[in-house]
PDB file of C-alpha atoms in Angstrom:
ATOM      1  CA  MET A 215      64.379 -24.832   5.434  1.00 37.00           C
ATOM      2  CA  SER A 216      61.853 -22.774   3.497  1.00 35.00           C
ATOM      3  CA  ALA A 217      62.675 -20.116   0.941  1.00 36.00           C
ATOM      4  CA  PRO A 218      62.667 -16.550   2.225  1.00 35.00           C
ATOM      5  CA  GLU A 219      59.495 -14.610   1.421  1.00 33.00           C
ATOM      6  CA  ARG A 220      61.493 -12.268  -0.754  1.00 38.00           C
ATOM      7  CA  ILE A 221      65.109 -12.864  -1.686  1.00 38.00           C
ATOM      8  CA  PRO A 222      66.632  -9.403  -1.960  1.00 43.00           C
ATOM      9  CA  PRO A 223      68.635  -8.450  -5.020  1.00 41.00           C
ATOM     10  CA  ARG A 224      72.290  -9.436  -5.024  1.00 44.00           C
ATOM     11  CA  SER A 225      74.292  -6.493  -3.711  1.00 45.00           C
ATOM     12  CA  VAL A 226      77.970  -5.642  -3.753  1.00 49.00           C
ATOM     13  CA  THR A 227      79.010  -4.411  -0.347  1.00 51.00           C
ATOM     14  CA  ALA A 228      81.015  -1.226   0.103  1.00 55.00           C
ATOM     15  CA  ASP A 229      83.069  -3.048   2.733  1.00 63.00           C
ATOM     16  CA  PRO A 230      86.772  -2.391   2.082  1.00 64.00           C
ATOM     17  CA  ASP A 231      87.618  -6.074   2.599  1.00 87.00           C
ATOM     18  CA  PRO A 232      84.616  -8.238   1.670  1.00 94.00           C
ATOM     19  CA  VAL A 233      86.796 -11.367   1.601  1.00 95.00           C
ATOM     20  CA  GLU A 234      87.652 -10.928   5.287  1.00 95.00           C
ATOM     21  CA  LEU A 235      83.990 -10.307   6.078  1.00 96.00           C
ATOM     22  CA  LEU A 236      82.948 -13.473   4.240  1.00 97.00           C
ATOM     23  CA  ALA A 237      85.743 -15.578   5.730  1.00 97.00           C
ATOM     24  CA  ARG A 238      85.519 -14.496   9.370  1.00 96.00           C
ATOM     25  CA  GLY A 239      82.010 -13.108   9.822  1.00 96.00           C
ATOM     26  CA  GLU A 240      79.161 -14.868  11.600  1.00 97.00           C
ATOM     27  CA  LEU A 241      76.886 -16.591   9.097  1.00 97.00           C
ATOM     28  CA  THR A 242      73.140 -16.518   9.707  1.00 97.00           C
ATOM     29  CA  VAL A 243      70.950 -18.579   7.379  1.00 96.00           C
ATOM     30  CA  ARG A 244      67.826 -16.722   6.232  1.00 94.00           C
ATOM     31  CA  GLY A 245      66.397 -19.182   3.703  1.00 93.00           C
ATOM     32  CA  ARG A 246      67.043 -21.575   0.850  1.00 91.00           C
ATOM     33  CA  ILE A 247      67.338 -20.637  -2.808  1.00 88.00           C
ATOM     34  CA  ARG A 248      65.043 -23.281  -4.254  1.00 83.00           C
ATOM     35  CA  GLU A 249      65.921 -22.869  -7.942  1.00 79.00           C
ATOM     36  CA  ALA A 250      69.539 -23.878  -7.315  1.00 79.00           C
ATOM     37  CA  SER A 251      70.491 -27.426  -8.363  1.00 81.00           C
ATOM     38  CA  ASN A 252      72.639 -27.880  -5.236  1.00 89.00           C
ATOM     39  CA  ALA A 253      71.901 -26.678  -1.728  1.00 92.00           C
ATOM     40  CA  ALA A 254      72.289 -22.888  -1.795  1.00 94.00           C
ATOM     41  CA  LEU A 255      71.404 -20.862   1.282  1.00 96.00           C
ATOM     42  CA  PHE A 256      70.746 -17.151   1.447  1.00 96.00           C
ATOM     43  CA  CYS A 257      72.587 -15.745   4.473  1.00 97.00           C
ATOM     44  CA  THR A 258      73.780 -12.630   6.163  1.00 96.00           C
ATOM     45  CA  VAL A 259      77.349 -12.345   7.389  1.00 97.00           C
ATOM     46  CA  ALA A 260      78.408  -9.925  10.145  1.00 96.00           C
ATOM     47  CA  LEU A 261      81.790  -8.958  11.592  1.00 95.00           C
ATOM     48  CA  ASP A 262      82.758  -6.025  13.842  1.00 93.00           C
ATOM     49  CA  GLY A 263      79.688  -3.988  12.951  1.00 93.00           C
ATOM     50  CA  ARG A 264      79.947  -4.780   9.231  1.00 94.00           C
ATOM     51  CA  LYS A 265      77.214  -6.770   7.511  1.00 95.00           C
ATOM     52  CA  ALA A 266      76.435  -8.097   4.037  1.00 95.00           C
ATOM     53  CA  SER A 267      74.212 -10.600   2.270  1.00 96.00           C
ATOM     54  CA  CYS A 268      75.784 -13.714   0.799  1.00 97.00           C
ATOM     55  CA  VAL A 269      75.219 -17.193  -0.621  1.00 97.00           C
ATOM     56  CA  TYR A 270      76.467 -20.214   1.326  1.00 98.00           C
ATOM     57  CA  LYS A 271      76.706 -23.551  -0.507  1.00 97.00           C
ATOM     58  CA  PRO A 272      77.711 -26.330   1.904  1.00 97.00           C
ATOM     59  CA  VAL A 273      79.712 -29.213   0.485  1.00 97.00           C
ATOM     60  CA  ALA A 274      77.251 -31.565   2.194  1.00 96.00           C
ATOM     61  CA  GLY A 275      74.509 -30.248  -0.093  1.00 95.00           C
ATOM     62  CA  GLU A 276      76.304 -30.946  -3.385  1.00 95.00           C
ATOM     63  CA  ARG A 277      74.734 -33.479  -5.729  1.00 93.00           C
ATOM     64  CA  PRO A 278      77.124 -36.181  -6.981  1.00 93.00           C
ATOM     65  CA  LEU A 279      78.170 -35.752 -10.629  1.00 93.00           C
ATOM     66  CA  TRP A 280      79.559 -38.458 -12.882  1.00 93.00           C
ATOM     67  CA  ASP A 281      82.332 -36.255 -14.285  1.00 92.00           C
ATOM     68  CA  PHE A 282      83.489 -34.312 -11.196  1.00 95.00           C
ATOM     69  CA  PRO A 283      84.821 -35.769  -7.927  1.00 94.00           C
ATOM     70  CA  ASP A 284      82.322 -35.632  -5.066  1.00 95.00           C
ATOM     71  CA  GLY A 285      82.572 -32.734  -2.665  1.00 96.00           C
ATOM     72  CA  THR A 286      84.715 -30.493  -4.897  1.00 97.00           C
ATOM     73  CA  LEU A 287      82.273 -27.957  -6.322  1.00 97.00           C
ATOM     74  CA  ALA A 288      82.627 -25.376  -3.548  1.00 98.00           C
ATOM     75  CA  ALA A 289      86.408 -25.302  -3.902  1.00 98.00           C
ATOM     76  CA  ARG A 290      86.063 -24.903  -7.678  1.00 98.00           C
ATOM     77  CA  GLU A 291      83.914 -21.819  -7.133  1.00 98.00           C
ATOM     78  CA  VAL A 292      86.659 -20.325  -4.988  1.00 98.00           C
ATOM     79  CA  ALA A 293      89.277 -21.258  -7.598  1.00 98.00           C
ATOM     80  CA  ALA A 294      87.254 -19.423 -10.265  1.00 98.00           C
ATOM     81  CA  HIS A 295      87.307 -16.315  -8.061  1.00 98.00           C
ATOM     82  CA  GLU A 296      91.077 -16.625  -7.647  1.00 98.00           C
ATOM     83  CA  VAL A 297      91.595 -16.753 -11.415  1.00 98.00           C
ATOM     84  CA  SER A 298      89.167 -13.865 -11.923  1.00 98.00           C
ATOM     85  CA  GLU A 299      91.113 -11.758  -9.435  1.00 97.00           C
ATOM     86  CA  ALA A 300      94.365 -12.614 -11.190  1.00 97.00           C
ATOM     87  CA  THR A 301      92.966 -11.244 -14.473  1.00 97.00           C
ATOM     88  CA  GLY A 302      92.284  -7.881 -12.833  1.00 96.00           C
ATOM     89  CA  TRP A 303      88.789  -7.895 -14.332  1.00 97.00           C
ATOM     90  CA  GLY A 304      86.927  -8.748 -11.126  1.00 96.00           C
ATOM     91  CA  LEU A 305      84.317 -10.861 -12.911  1.00 97.00           C
ATOM     92  CA  VAL A 306      83.511 -13.230 -10.027  1.00 98.00           C
ATOM     93  CA  PRO A 307      82.105 -11.857  -6.752  1.00 97.00           C
ATOM     94  CA  PRO A 308      84.272 -12.233  -3.636  1.00 97.00           C
ATOM     95  CA  THR A 309      84.183 -15.941  -2.743  1.00 98.00           C
ATOM     96  CA  VAL A 310      85.761 -17.934   0.090  1.00 98.00           C
ATOM     97  CA  LEU A 311      85.826 -21.484   1.414  1.00 98.00           C
ATOM     98  CA  ARG A 312      84.848 -21.580   5.085  1.00 97.00           C
ATOM     99  CA  ASP A 313      83.024 -23.447   7.802  1.00 97.00           C
ATOM    100  CA  GLY A 314      79.352 -22.663   8.279  1.00 96.00           C
ATOM    101  CA  PRO A 315      76.171 -23.871   9.968  1.00 96.00           C
ATOM    102  CA  TYR A 316      76.116 -27.002   7.763  1.00 96.00           C
ATOM    103  CA  GLY A 317      79.851 -27.601   7.537  1.00 97.00           C
ATOM    104  CA  GLU A 318      82.468 -26.435   5.082  1.00 98.00           C
ATOM    105  CA  GLY A 319      81.185 -24.670   2.012  1.00 97.00           C
ATOM    106  CA  MET A 320      81.507 -21.845  -0.446  1.00 98.00           C
ATOM    107  CA  CYS A 321      80.462 -18.364   0.694  1.00 98.00           C
ATOM    108  CA  GLN A 322      79.969 -15.679  -1.971  1.00 98.00           C
ATOM    109  CA  LEU A 323      78.862 -12.067  -1.829  1.00 97.00           C
ATOM    110  CA  TRP A 324      75.300 -11.425  -2.974  1.00 95.00           C
ATOM    111  CA  ILE A 325      75.061  -9.226  -6.129  1.00 93.00           C
ATOM    112  CA  ASP A 326      72.422  -6.596  -6.884  1.00 89.00           C
ATOM    113  CA  VAL A 327      71.211  -7.287 -10.442  1.00 90.00           C
ATOM    114  CA  HIS A 328      70.193  -4.401 -12.684  1.00 86.00           C
ATOM    115  CA  ALA A 329      67.038  -5.857 -14.219  1.00 78.00           C
ATOM    116  CA  GLU A 330      66.943  -3.439 -17.169  1.00 72.00           C
ATOM    117  CA  ALA A 331      70.314  -4.529 -18.560  1.00 76.00           C
ATOM    118  CA  GLU A 332      69.615  -6.665 -21.658  1.00 87.00           C
ATOM    119  CA  LEU A 333      72.342  -9.151 -22.500  1.00 93.00           C
ATOM    120  CA  LEU A 334      70.377 -11.969 -24.194  1.00 92.00           C
ATOM    121  CA  ALA A 335      67.486 -11.940 -26.652  1.00 90.00           C
ATOM    122  CA  LEU A 336      65.492 -14.063 -29.073  1.00 88.00           C
ATOM    123  CA  VAL A 337      65.024 -12.367 -32.451  1.00 90.00           C
ATOM    124  CA  ASP A 338      63.503 -13.154 -35.829  1.00 89.00           C
ATOM    125  CA  GLY A 339      65.722 -13.399 -38.875  1.00 84.00           C
ATOM    126  CA  GLU A 340      68.881 -15.219 -39.901  1.00 87.00           C
ATOM    127  CA  GLU A 341      71.464 -12.688 -38.717  1.00 91.00           C
ATOM    128  CA  PRO A 342      71.808 -10.568 -35.576  1.00 92.00           C
ATOM    129  CA  GLU A 343      71.414  -6.818 -35.708  1.00 92.00           C
ATOM    130  CA  PRO A 344      74.387  -4.527 -35.050  1.00 93.00           C
ATOM    131  CA  GLY A 345      75.445  -4.682 -31.419  1.00 95.00           C
ATOM    132  CA  TRP A 346      74.516  -8.365 -31.070  1.00 96.00           C
ATOM    133  CA  LYS A 347      76.246 -11.702 -31.620  1.00 95.00           C
ATOM    134  CA  ALA A 348      74.548 -14.911 -32.756  1.00 92.00           C
ATOM    135  CA  ILE A 349      74.539 -17.985 -30.525  1.00 90.00           C
ATOM    136  CA  GLY A 350      72.257 -20.279 -32.520  1.00 86.00           C
ATOM    137  CA  PHE A 351      68.650 -21.067 -33.319  1.00 84.00           C
ATOM    138  CA  ALA A 352      66.193 -22.137 -30.627  1.00 78.00           C
ATOM    139  CA  GLU A 353      62.711 -23.622 -30.781  1.00 75.00           C
ATOM    140  CA  VAL A 354      60.139 -21.200 -29.375  1.00 71.00           C
ATOM    141  CA  GLY A 355      57.005 -23.340 -29.767  1.00 73.00           C
ATOM    142  CA  GLU A 356      54.475 -24.260 -32.448  1.00 73.00           C
ATOM    143  CA  GLY A 357      57.220 -25.234 -34.874  1.00 72.00           C
ATOM    144  CA  ARG A 358      58.795 -21.780 -34.769  1.00 81.00           C
ATOM    145  CA  THR A 359      62.450 -21.027 -34.282  1.00 86.00           C
ATOM    146  CA  ALA A 360      64.181 -17.812 -33.338  1.00 88.00           C
ATOM    147  CA  LEU A 361      67.773 -16.682 -33.287  1.00 91.00           C
ATOM    148  CA  LEU A 362      69.300 -16.587 -29.801  1.00 91.00           C
ATOM    149  CA  VAL A 363      71.741 -13.683 -29.502  1.00 93.00           C
ATOM    150  CA  HIS A 364      73.895 -12.068 -26.850  1.00 94.00           C
ATOM    151  CA  ALA A 365      75.078  -8.484 -26.646  1.00 95.00           C
ATOM    152  CA  ASP A 366      78.345  -7.552 -28.350  1.00 97.00           C
ATOM    153  CA  ASP A 367      79.565  -6.327 -24.979  1.00 96.00           C
ATOM    154  CA  GLU A 368      83.207  -6.167 -23.888  1.00 97.00           C
ATOM    155  CA  ARG A 369      82.223  -7.289 -20.388  1.00 96.00           C
ATOM    156  CA  LEU A 370      80.731 -10.475 -21.830  1.00 97.00           C
ATOM    157  CA  ARG A 371      83.786 -10.942 -24.016  1.00 98.00           C
ATOM    158  CA  ARG A 372      86.065 -10.816 -20.982  1.00 98.00           C
ATOM    159  CA  LEU A 373      83.833 -13.380 -19.311  1.00 98.00           C
ATOM    160  CA  ALA A 374      84.098 -15.586 -22.402  1.00 98.00           C
ATOM    161  CA  VAL A 375      87.895 -15.486 -22.070  1.00 98.00           C
ATOM    162  CA  LEU A 376      87.696 -16.337 -18.368  1.00 98.00           C
ATOM    163  CA  ASP A 377      85.338 -19.241 -19.101  1.00 98.00           C
ATOM    164  CA  ALA A 378      87.760 -20.612 -21.682  1.00 98.00           C
ATOM    165  CA  VAL A 379      90.562 -20.533 -19.110  1.00 98.00           C
ATOM    166  CA  ILE A 380      88.591 -22.183 -16.293  1.00 98.00           C
ATOM    167  CA  ASN A 381      86.790 -24.599 -18.652  1.00 98.00           C
ATOM    168  CA  ASN A 382      83.330 -23.543 -17.516  1.00 97.00           C
ATOM    169  CA  ALA A 383      80.815 -26.287 -18.279  1.00 95.00           C
ATOM    170  CA  ASP A 384      77.717 -24.244 -17.388  1.00 94.00           C
ATOM    171  CA  ARG A 385      77.664 -20.588 -18.495  1.00 95.00           C
ATOM    172  CA  LYS A 386      73.919 -19.931 -18.585  1.00 92.00           C
ATOM    173  CA  GLY A 387      72.116 -16.647 -19.013  1.00 90.00           C
ATOM    174  CA  GLY A 388      70.940 -16.769 -15.410  1.00 89.00           C
ATOM    175  CA  HIS A 389      74.566 -16.751 -14.292  1.00 93.00           C
ATOM    176  CA  LEU A 390      75.158 -13.259 -15.732  1.00 95.00           C
ATOM    177  CA  MET A 391      74.827 -10.505 -13.135  1.00 94.00           C
ATOM    178  CA  PRO A 392      74.917  -6.939 -14.540  1.00 94.00           C
ATOM    179  CA  THR A 393      74.817  -4.208 -11.909  1.00 93.00           C
ATOM    180  CA  ALA A 394      73.479  -0.666 -11.889  1.00 91.00           C
ATOM    181  CA  ASP A 395      77.014   0.763 -11.819  1.00 91.00           C
ATOM    182  CA  GLY A 396      77.836  -0.895 -15.147  1.00 91.00           C
ATOM    183  CA  ARG A 397      79.783  -3.895 -13.875  1.00 94.00           C
ATOM    184  CA  LEU A 398      79.141  -7.510 -14.833  1.00 96.00           C
ATOM    185  CA  TYR A 399      79.670 -10.549 -12.626  1.00 97.00           C
ATOM    186  CA  GLY A 400      79.413 -14.251 -13.365  1.00 97.00           C
ATOM    187  CA  ILE A 401      78.250 -16.735 -10.742  1.00 96.00           C
ATOM    188  CA  ASP A 402      77.851 -20.527 -10.306  1.00 96.00           C
ATOM    189  CA  HIS A 403      81.308 -21.873 -11.136  1.00 97.00           C
ATOM    190  CA  GLY A 404      81.079 -25.287  -9.494  1.00 97.00           C
ATOM    191  CA  VAL A 405      81.588 -27.245 -12.726  1.00 97.00           C
ATOM    192  CA  THR A 406      84.909 -25.776 -13.823  1.00 98.00           C
ATOM    193  CA  PHE A 407      88.577 -26.795 -14.137  1.00 98.00           C
ATOM    194  CA  ASN A 408      87.907 -30.289 -15.480  1.00 97.00           C
ATOM    195  CA  VAL A 409      90.930 -31.796 -17.217  1.00 97.00           C
ATOM    196  CA  ASP A 410      88.708 -32.715 -20.189  1.00 95.00           C
ATOM    197  CA  ASN A 411      87.308 -30.082 -22.539  1.00 94.00           C
ATOM    198  CA  LYS A 412      83.825 -29.300 -21.247  1.00 94.00           C
ATOM    199  CA  LEU A 413      83.310 -25.670 -22.264  1.00 96.00           C
ATOM    200  CA  ARG A 414      79.543 -25.088 -22.459  1.00 95.00           C
ATOM    201  CA  THR A 415      78.436 -21.498 -22.758  1.00 95.00           C
ATOM    202  CA  LEU A 416      76.034 -19.043 -24.319  1.00 94.00           C
ATOM    203  CA  LEU A 417      78.948 -16.740 -25.136  1.00 96.00           C
ATOM    204  CA  TRP A 418      79.986 -18.232 -28.477  1.00 95.00           C
ATOM    205  CA  GLY A 419      79.509 -14.982 -30.413  1.00 95.00           C
ATOM    206  CA  TRP A 420      83.261 -14.364 -30.732  1.00 97.00           C
ATOM    207  CA  ALA A 421      84.202 -17.963 -31.575  1.00 96.00           C
ATOM    208  CA  GLY A 422      87.130 -17.993 -34.005  1.00 96.00           C
ATOM    209  CA  GLU A 423      87.676 -14.235 -33.799  1.00 97.00           C
ATOM    210  CA  PRO A 424      91.090 -12.838 -32.811  1.00 98.00           C
ATOM    211  CA  LEU A 425      91.647 -12.134 -29.152  1.00 98.00           C
ATOM    212  CA  ALA A 426      92.015  -8.447 -28.332  1.00 97.00           C
ATOM    213  CA  PRO A 427      95.453  -7.200 -27.193  1.00 98.00           C
ATOM    214  CA  GLU A 428      93.996  -6.762 -23.693  1.00 97.00           C
ATOM    215  CA  HIS A 429      93.023 -10.425 -23.581  1.00 98.00           C
ATOM    216  CA  VAL A 430      96.478 -11.524 -24.711  1.00 98.00           C
ATOM    217  CA  ASP A 431      98.123  -9.400 -22.017  1.00 98.00           C
ATOM    218  CA  VAL A 432      95.850 -10.888 -19.355  1.00 98.00           C
ATOM    219  CA  LEU A 433      96.500 -14.426 -20.563  1.00 98.00           C
ATOM    220  CA  LYS A 434     100.259 -13.845 -20.376  1.00 98.00           C
ATOM    221  CA  ARG A 435      99.845 -12.565 -16.818  1.00 97.00           C
ATOM    222  CA  LEU A 436      97.766 -15.619 -15.927  1.00 98.00           C
ATOM    223  CA  ARG A 437     100.410 -17.907 -17.399  1.00 97.00           C
ATOM    224  CA  ASP A 438     103.077 -16.312 -15.220  1.00 97.00           C
ATOM    225  CA  GLY A 439     100.775 -16.449 -12.196  1.00 98.00           C
ATOM    226  CA  LEU A 440     100.051 -20.136 -12.661  1.00 98.00           C
ATOM    227  CA  ASP A 441     103.762 -20.790 -12.188  1.00 96.00           C
ATOM    228  CA  GLY A 442     103.773 -18.529  -9.135  1.00 97.00           C
ATOM    229  CA  ARG A 443     101.343 -17.151  -6.602  1.00 97.00           C
ATOM    230  CA  LEU A 444      98.152 -18.036  -8.484  1.00 98.00           C
ATOM    231  CA  GLY A 445      99.313 -21.622  -8.850  1.00 97.00           C
ATOM    232  CA  GLU A 446     100.043 -21.750  -5.130  1.00 97.00           C
ATOM    233  CA  ARG A 447      96.548 -20.489  -4.313  1.00 96.00           C
ATOM    234  CA  LEU A 448      94.924 -22.995  -6.650  1.00 98.00           C
ATOM    235  CA  ALA A 449      96.910 -25.865  -5.140  1.00 96.00           C
ATOM    236  CA  GLY A 450      94.598 -26.030  -2.142  1.00 93.00           C
ATOM    237  CA  LEU A 451      91.450 -25.875  -4.267  1.00 98.00           C
ATOM    238  CA  ILE A 452      91.915 -28.082  -7.350  1.00 98.00           C
ATOM    239  CA  THR A 453      94.234 -30.965  -8.219  1.00 97.00           C
ATOM    240  CA  ALA A 454      97.713 -30.615  -9.707  1.00 97.00           C
ATOM    241  CA  ALA A 455      96.422 -32.217 -12.923  1.00 98.00           C
ATOM    242  CA  GLU A 456      93.625 -29.627 -13.113  1.00 98.00           C
ATOM    243  CA  THR A 457      96.107 -26.789 -12.617  1.00 98.00           C
ATOM    244  CA  ASP A 458      98.289 -28.272 -15.364  1.00 98.00           C
ATOM    245  CA  ALA A 459      95.241 -28.429 -17.637  1.00 98.00           C
ATOM    246  CA  THR A 460      94.531 -24.773 -16.888  1.00 98.00           C
ATOM    247  CA  ARG A 461      98.094 -23.885 -17.940  1.00 98.00           C
ATOM    248  CA  ALA A 462      97.579 -25.891 -21.128  1.00 98.00           C
ATOM    249  CA  ARG A 463      94.354 -24.005 -21.925  1.00 98.00           C
ATOM    250  CA  VAL A 464      96.085 -20.657 -21.428  1.00 98.00           C
ATOM    251  CA  ASP A 465      98.977 -21.806 -23.633  1.00 98.00           C
ATOM    252  CA  ALA A 466      96.527 -22.947 -26.320  1.00 98.00           C
ATOM    253  CA  LEU A 467      94.706 -19.606 -26.299  1.00 98.00           C
ATOM    254  CA  LEU A 468      97.987 -17.713 -26.608  1.00 98.00           C
ATOM    255  CA  ALA A 469      99.197 -20.008 -29.388  1.00 98.00           C
ATOM    256  CA  SER A 470      95.982 -19.739 -31.427  1.00 98.00           C
ATOM    257  CA  GLY A 471      95.354 -16.057 -30.741  1.00 98.00           C
ATOM    258  CA  VAL A 472      91.620 -16.562 -31.177  1.00 98.00           C
ATOM    259  CA  HIS A 473      88.533 -17.263 -29.101  1.00 98.00           C
ATOM    260  CA  PRO A 474      87.845 -21.013 -28.910  1.00 96.00           C
ATOM    261  CA  GLU A 475      85.201 -22.679 -31.057  1.00 94.00           C
ATOM    262  CA  PRO A 476      82.899 -25.587 -30.157  1.00 92.00           C
ATOM    263  CA  GLN A 477      84.788 -28.858 -30.549  1.00 85.00           C
ATOM    264  CA  GLY A 478      81.851 -31.207 -31.008  1.00 76.00           C
ATOM    265  CA  GLU A 479      82.990 -33.568 -28.241  1.00 70.00           C
ATOM    266  CA  TRP A 480      80.643 -32.035 -25.669  1.00 70.00           C
ATOM    267  CA  PRO A 481      77.307 -30.143 -26.009  1.00 78.00           C
ATOM    268  CA  ALA A 482      78.330 -26.563 -26.713  1.00 87.00           C
ATOM    269  CA  ILE A 483      75.356 -24.828 -25.104  1.00 87.00           C
ATOM    270  CA  PRO A 484      74.088 -25.593 -21.575  1.00 83.00           C
ATOM    271  CA  TRP A 485      70.492 -26.685 -21.064  1.00 73.00           C
ATOM    272  CA  PRO A 486      68.347 -24.941 -20.117  1.00 70.00           C
ATOM    273  CA  PRO A 487      70.244 -21.973 -21.588  1.00 67.00           C
ATOM    274  CA  VAL A 488      68.847 -19.492 -19.067  1.00 69.00           C
TER     275      VAL A 488
END
């Protein structure tokens, strides 16, 4: 399957129930997204006169990984959406697990990216300017290094909290989806919910800083949800041990009251970072 001549920007549908559209609509494959590490297909989905663009990642197209059970990445993406919805922040686009042209897979709404929104930058100097948070130094060629920074943006900070909860092992810059209406989405959550600490992210700018009261309130709500409806929804997507580990991460965040810091037992920043 060849890539489409032009993949349109990711767009959030105005459909009142995008989850129903994704779950029950007819999927039509339009092309393959070649830069994706696993099989990712650009599709349209239609139901009762409604239509949207989406990404379909069949389980059959997942590459085996040494540290995640085979055939589980699609379900982990759906689990990340469930946790995102439970926070009330809506940071992960509507995502479902469904059958498709190439078997069961993850289906996620396509998001329209606002290209002018600047969330990451490489700058000269030892410290970030106001409005930015330091990630670390990066080689930029010819023996030069530059400081990699991300915006001091509350939307990114919420995403950093979500990533700590779901144990996201791959938060790259290319997975950040700002939209023209001011929202921010994160995508590509296949390597999440591992029982071992695997947090790898570009969003280390708040490491060690106190969590905001909003974050604490959300974490308390998640903790209650994991023993109730959220836990029930996750039960069909990840293992009981992985749900228990998620509870433990929430408990640890509440006990410490601060954003997590790199632990040194796993590379802290994904590669490539973008």
